[in-house]
Short mmCIF file of N, CA, C and O in Angstrom, two decimals:
data_model
loop_
_atom_site.label_atom_id
_atom_site.label_comp_id
_atom_site.label_asym_id
_atom_site.label_seq_id
_atom_site.Cartn_x
_atom_site.Cartn_y
_atom_site.Cartn_z
N UNK A 1 0.70 -83.65 -30.77
CA UNK A 1 1.81 -82.34 -30.50
C UNK A 1 1.03 -81.36 -30.36
O UNK A 1 0.16 -81.06 -31.14
N UNK A 2 1.40 -80.23 -29.54
CA UNK A 2 0.96 -78.87 -29.58
C UNK A 2 1.30 -78.18 -30.67
O UNK A 2 2.13 -78.57 -31.72
N UNK A 3 0.54 -77.13 -31.01
CA UNK A 3 0.69 -76.31 -32.19
C UNK A 3 0.98 -74.71 -31.95
O UNK A 3 0.49 -74.35 -30.77
N UNK A 4 1.61 -73.98 -32.78
CA UNK A 4 1.93 -72.80 -32.45
C UNK A 4 1.09 -71.97 -33.89
O UNK A 4 1.37 -72.59 -34.85
N UNK A 5 0.60 -70.77 -33.76
CA UNK A 5 0.27 -69.95 -34.78
C UNK A 5 1.15 -68.78 -35.09
O UNK A 5 1.56 -68.18 -34.01
N UNK A 6 1.53 -68.80 -36.25
CA UNK A 6 2.80 -67.83 -36.61
C UNK A 6 1.83 -67.07 -37.57
O UNK A 6 1.32 -67.15 -38.41
N UNK A 7 2.11 -65.73 -37.23
CA UNK A 7 1.59 -64.53 -38.12
C UNK A 7 2.46 -63.50 -38.86
O UNK A 7 3.59 -63.19 -38.05
N UNK A 8 2.91 -63.49 -39.94
CA UNK A 8 3.69 -62.38 -40.59
C UNK A 8 3.50 -61.06 -40.40
O UNK A 8 2.22 -60.60 -40.97
N UNK A 9 4.17 -60.41 -39.70
CA UNK A 9 3.89 -59.04 -39.48
C UNK A 9 4.42 -58.12 -40.35
O UNK A 9 4.49 -56.39 -40.28
N UNK A 10 5.72 -58.32 -40.56
CA UNK A 10 6.89 -57.19 -41.38
C UNK A 10 6.46 -58.06 -42.67
O UNK A 10 6.84 -59.15 -42.97
N UNK A 11 7.11 -56.90 -43.84
CA UNK A 11 7.08 -57.41 -45.13
C UNK A 11 8.30 -58.05 -45.50
O UNK A 11 9.47 -57.59 -44.90
N UNK A 12 8.48 -58.99 -46.39
CA UNK A 12 9.94 -59.62 -46.74
C UNK A 12 10.80 -58.79 -47.74
O UNK A 12 11.83 -59.44 -48.13
N UNK A 13 10.23 -57.49 -48.71
CA UNK A 13 10.87 -56.52 -48.97
C UNK A 13 11.98 -56.10 -48.52
O UNK A 13 12.26 -55.89 -47.37
N UNK A 14 13.09 -56.62 -49.11
CA UNK A 14 14.71 -56.43 -48.68
C UNK A 14 15.22 -57.35 -47.66
O UNK A 14 16.38 -57.01 -47.62
N UNK A 15 14.32 -58.20 -47.42
CA UNK A 15 15.17 -59.80 -46.72
C UNK A 15 16.40 -60.24 -47.34
O UNK A 15 15.98 -60.23 -49.00
N UNK A 16 17.15 -60.98 -47.11
CA UNK A 16 18.03 -61.79 -47.61
C UNK A 16 17.26 -63.00 -48.42
O UNK A 16 16.25 -63.31 -47.88
N UNK A 17 17.83 -63.65 -49.48
CA UNK A 17 17.03 -64.64 -49.97
C UNK A 17 16.84 -66.09 -48.87
O UNK A 17 15.70 -66.53 -48.99
N UNK A 18 17.72 -66.03 -48.01
CA UNK A 18 17.49 -67.14 -46.76
C UNK A 18 16.60 -67.14 -46.00
O UNK A 18 15.62 -67.53 -45.59
N UNK A 19 16.29 -65.61 -45.76
CA UNK A 19 14.85 -65.50 -44.91
C UNK A 19 13.61 -65.45 -45.66
O UNK A 19 12.83 -66.14 -45.20
N UNK A 20 13.59 -65.05 -46.94
CA UNK A 20 12.51 -65.44 -47.86
C UNK A 20 12.07 -66.93 -48.16
O UNK A 20 10.77 -67.27 -47.95
N UNK A 21 13.43 -67.65 -48.08
CA UNK A 21 13.13 -68.86 -48.01
C UNK A 21 12.79 -69.80 -47.02
O UNK A 21 11.34 -70.72 -47.19
N UNK A 22 12.77 -68.87 -45.82
CA UNK A 22 12.53 -69.73 -44.67
C UNK A 22 10.95 -69.43 -44.26
O UNK A 22 10.44 -70.30 -44.25
N UNK A 23 10.48 -67.87 -44.95
CA UNK A 23 9.06 -68.24 -44.69
C UNK A 23 8.35 -68.60 -45.50
O UNK A 23 7.12 -69.17 -45.44
N UNK A 24 8.91 -68.63 -46.83
CA UNK A 24 8.17 -69.97 -47.87
C UNK A 24 7.86 -71.23 -47.19
O UNK A 24 6.86 -71.85 -47.74
N UNK A 25 8.84 -71.72 -46.77
CA UNK A 25 8.84 -73.22 -45.83
C UNK A 25 8.02 -73.10 -44.65
O UNK A 25 7.29 -74.30 -44.66
N UNK A 26 7.87 -71.64 -43.81
CA UNK A 26 6.79 -71.63 -43.09
C UNK A 26 5.49 -71.62 -43.60
O UNK A 26 4.33 -72.04 -42.86
N UNK A 27 4.96 -71.30 -45.02
CA UNK A 27 3.80 -71.29 -45.83
C UNK A 27 3.32 -69.67 -45.31
O UNK A 27 2.02 -69.51 -45.72
N UNK A 28 4.29 -68.75 -45.25
CA UNK A 28 3.76 -67.43 -45.20
C UNK A 28 4.28 -66.76 -46.47
O UNK A 28 5.40 -66.48 -46.97
N UNK A 29 3.34 -66.10 -47.03
CA UNK A 29 3.65 -65.45 -48.21
C UNK A 29 3.25 -63.75 -48.37
O UNK A 29 3.75 -63.47 -49.29
N UNK A 30 2.35 -63.66 -47.61
CA UNK A 30 2.02 -62.19 -47.54
C UNK A 30 2.10 -61.82 -46.30
O UNK A 30 2.03 -62.45 -45.27
N UNK A 31 1.78 -60.25 -46.02
CA UNK A 31 1.75 -59.74 -44.85
C UNK A 31 0.39 -60.35 -44.12
O UNK A 31 -0.56 -60.45 -45.14
N UNK A 32 0.43 -60.47 -43.26
CA UNK A 32 -1.01 -60.73 -42.48
C UNK A 32 -1.51 -62.17 -42.42
O UNK A 32 -2.35 -62.51 -41.98
N UNK A 33 -0.57 -62.98 -43.06
CA UNK A 33 -0.87 -64.49 -43.54
C UNK A 33 -0.43 -65.18 -41.83
O UNK A 33 0.28 -64.63 -41.32
N UNK A 34 -1.26 -65.99 -41.72
CA UNK A 34 -1.39 -66.79 -40.54
C UNK A 34 -1.31 -68.14 -40.72
O UNK A 34 -2.01 -68.61 -41.45
N UNK A 35 -0.47 -69.06 -40.37
CA UNK A 35 -0.38 -70.05 -40.54
C UNK A 35 -0.10 -71.33 -38.86
O UNK A 35 -0.01 -70.59 -38.02
N UNK A 36 -0.90 -72.49 -39.00
CA UNK A 36 -0.59 -73.08 -37.39
C UNK A 36 0.15 -74.33 -38.15
O UNK A 36 -0.34 -75.21 -38.97
N UNK A 37 1.40 -74.71 -37.06
CA UNK A 37 2.24 -75.52 -37.47
C UNK A 37 2.36 -76.54 -36.07
O UNK A 37 2.08 -75.65 -35.07
N UNK A 38 2.73 -77.61 -36.28
CA UNK A 38 3.03 -78.22 -35.07
C UNK A 38 4.35 -77.53 -33.81
O UNK A 38 5.58 -76.91 -34.84
N UNK A 39 4.55 -77.52 -33.02
CA UNK A 39 5.73 -76.91 -32.15
C UNK A 39 6.80 -77.86 -32.29
O UNK A 39 6.80 -78.77 -31.25
N UNK A 40 7.74 -77.62 -33.15
CA UNK A 40 8.76 -78.73 -33.06
C UNK A 40 9.82 -78.04 -32.91
O UNK A 40 10.16 -76.82 -33.62
N UNK A 41 11.08 -78.49 -32.76
CA UNK A 41 12.30 -77.58 -32.80
C UNK A 41 12.76 -77.16 -34.10
O UNK A 41 13.24 -75.94 -34.17
N UNK A 42 12.01 -77.84 -35.11
CA UNK A 42 12.74 -77.13 -36.43
C UNK A 42 11.78 -76.00 -36.95
O UNK A 42 12.85 -75.36 -37.50
N UNK A 43 10.69 -75.89 -36.60
CA UNK A 43 9.87 -74.97 -36.73
C UNK A 43 10.25 -73.61 -35.63
O UNK A 43 10.17 -72.79 -36.30
N UNK A 44 10.49 -74.07 -34.80
CA UNK A 44 10.91 -73.25 -33.57
C UNK A 44 12.56 -72.51 -34.14
O UNK A 44 12.33 -71.21 -33.74
N UNK A 45 13.05 -73.10 -34.63
CA UNK A 45 14.21 -72.87 -35.74
C UNK A 45 14.19 -71.67 -36.35
O UNK A 45 14.57 -70.60 -36.66
N UNK A 46 13.14 -72.04 -37.49
CA UNK A 46 12.81 -71.27 -38.32
C UNK A 46 12.22 -69.71 -38.40
O UNK A 46 12.34 -68.97 -38.62
N UNK A 47 11.45 -69.68 -37.20
CA UNK A 47 10.77 -68.79 -36.47
C UNK A 47 11.49 -68.32 -35.82
O UNK A 47 11.82 -66.71 -36.14
N UNK A 48 12.73 -68.18 -35.35
CA UNK A 48 14.02 -67.88 -34.62
C UNK A 48 14.67 -67.30 -35.66
O UNK A 48 15.23 -66.14 -35.57
N UNK A 49 14.90 -67.54 -36.73
CA UNK A 49 15.99 -67.21 -37.94
C UNK A 49 14.85 -65.90 -38.46
O UNK A 49 15.70 -65.03 -38.96
N UNK A 50 13.72 -65.81 -38.80
CA UNK A 50 12.98 -64.57 -39.11
C UNK A 50 12.00 -63.83 -37.98
O UNK A 50 10.84 -63.17 -38.30
N UNK A 51 12.45 -64.19 -36.58
CA UNK A 51 11.80 -63.59 -35.59
C UNK A 51 11.29 -62.10 -35.49
O UNK A 51 10.49 -61.41 -34.87
N UNK A 52 12.08 -61.14 -36.51
CA UNK A 52 12.12 -59.94 -37.02
C UNK A 52 10.77 -59.43 -37.76
O UNK A 52 10.25 -58.64 -38.06
N UNK A 53 10.40 -60.44 -38.21
CA UNK A 53 9.28 -60.43 -39.84
C UNK A 53 8.02 -60.93 -39.16
O UNK A 53 6.91 -61.17 -39.52
N UNK A 54 7.95 -61.80 -37.88
CA UNK A 54 6.62 -62.80 -37.50
C UNK A 54 6.59 -62.72 -36.01
O UNK A 54 7.40 -62.11 -35.12
N UNK A 55 5.19 -63.31 -35.63
CA UNK A 55 5.00 -63.23 -34.20
C UNK A 55 4.26 -64.06 -33.96
O UNK A 55 3.83 -65.10 -34.75
N UNK A 56 4.53 -64.94 -32.63
CA UNK A 56 3.85 -66.24 -32.63
C UNK A 56 2.54 -65.54 -31.92
O UNK A 56 2.41 -64.67 -30.80
N UNK A 57 1.25 -66.04 -32.34
CA UNK A 57 0.04 -65.73 -32.18
C UNK A 57 -0.50 -66.67 -30.98
O UNK A 57 -0.75 -67.87 -31.80
N UNK A 58 -1.30 -66.24 -29.74
CA UNK A 58 -1.59 -67.09 -28.75
C UNK A 58 -2.96 -67.37 -28.99
O UNK A 58 -3.59 -66.75 -29.42
#
């Protein structure tokens, strides 16, 4: 299966608890953290929920 790299580009400070939990589930804990995950619909949904805090790195 294909993978995608996700990088946190904005701070989680001030974000609702649900968005902080989504970042934790993605494995992002600090600014500039980058993770590589499988490109599944559930991961895409989590990225969509916090799209303003993360970027997909090619």
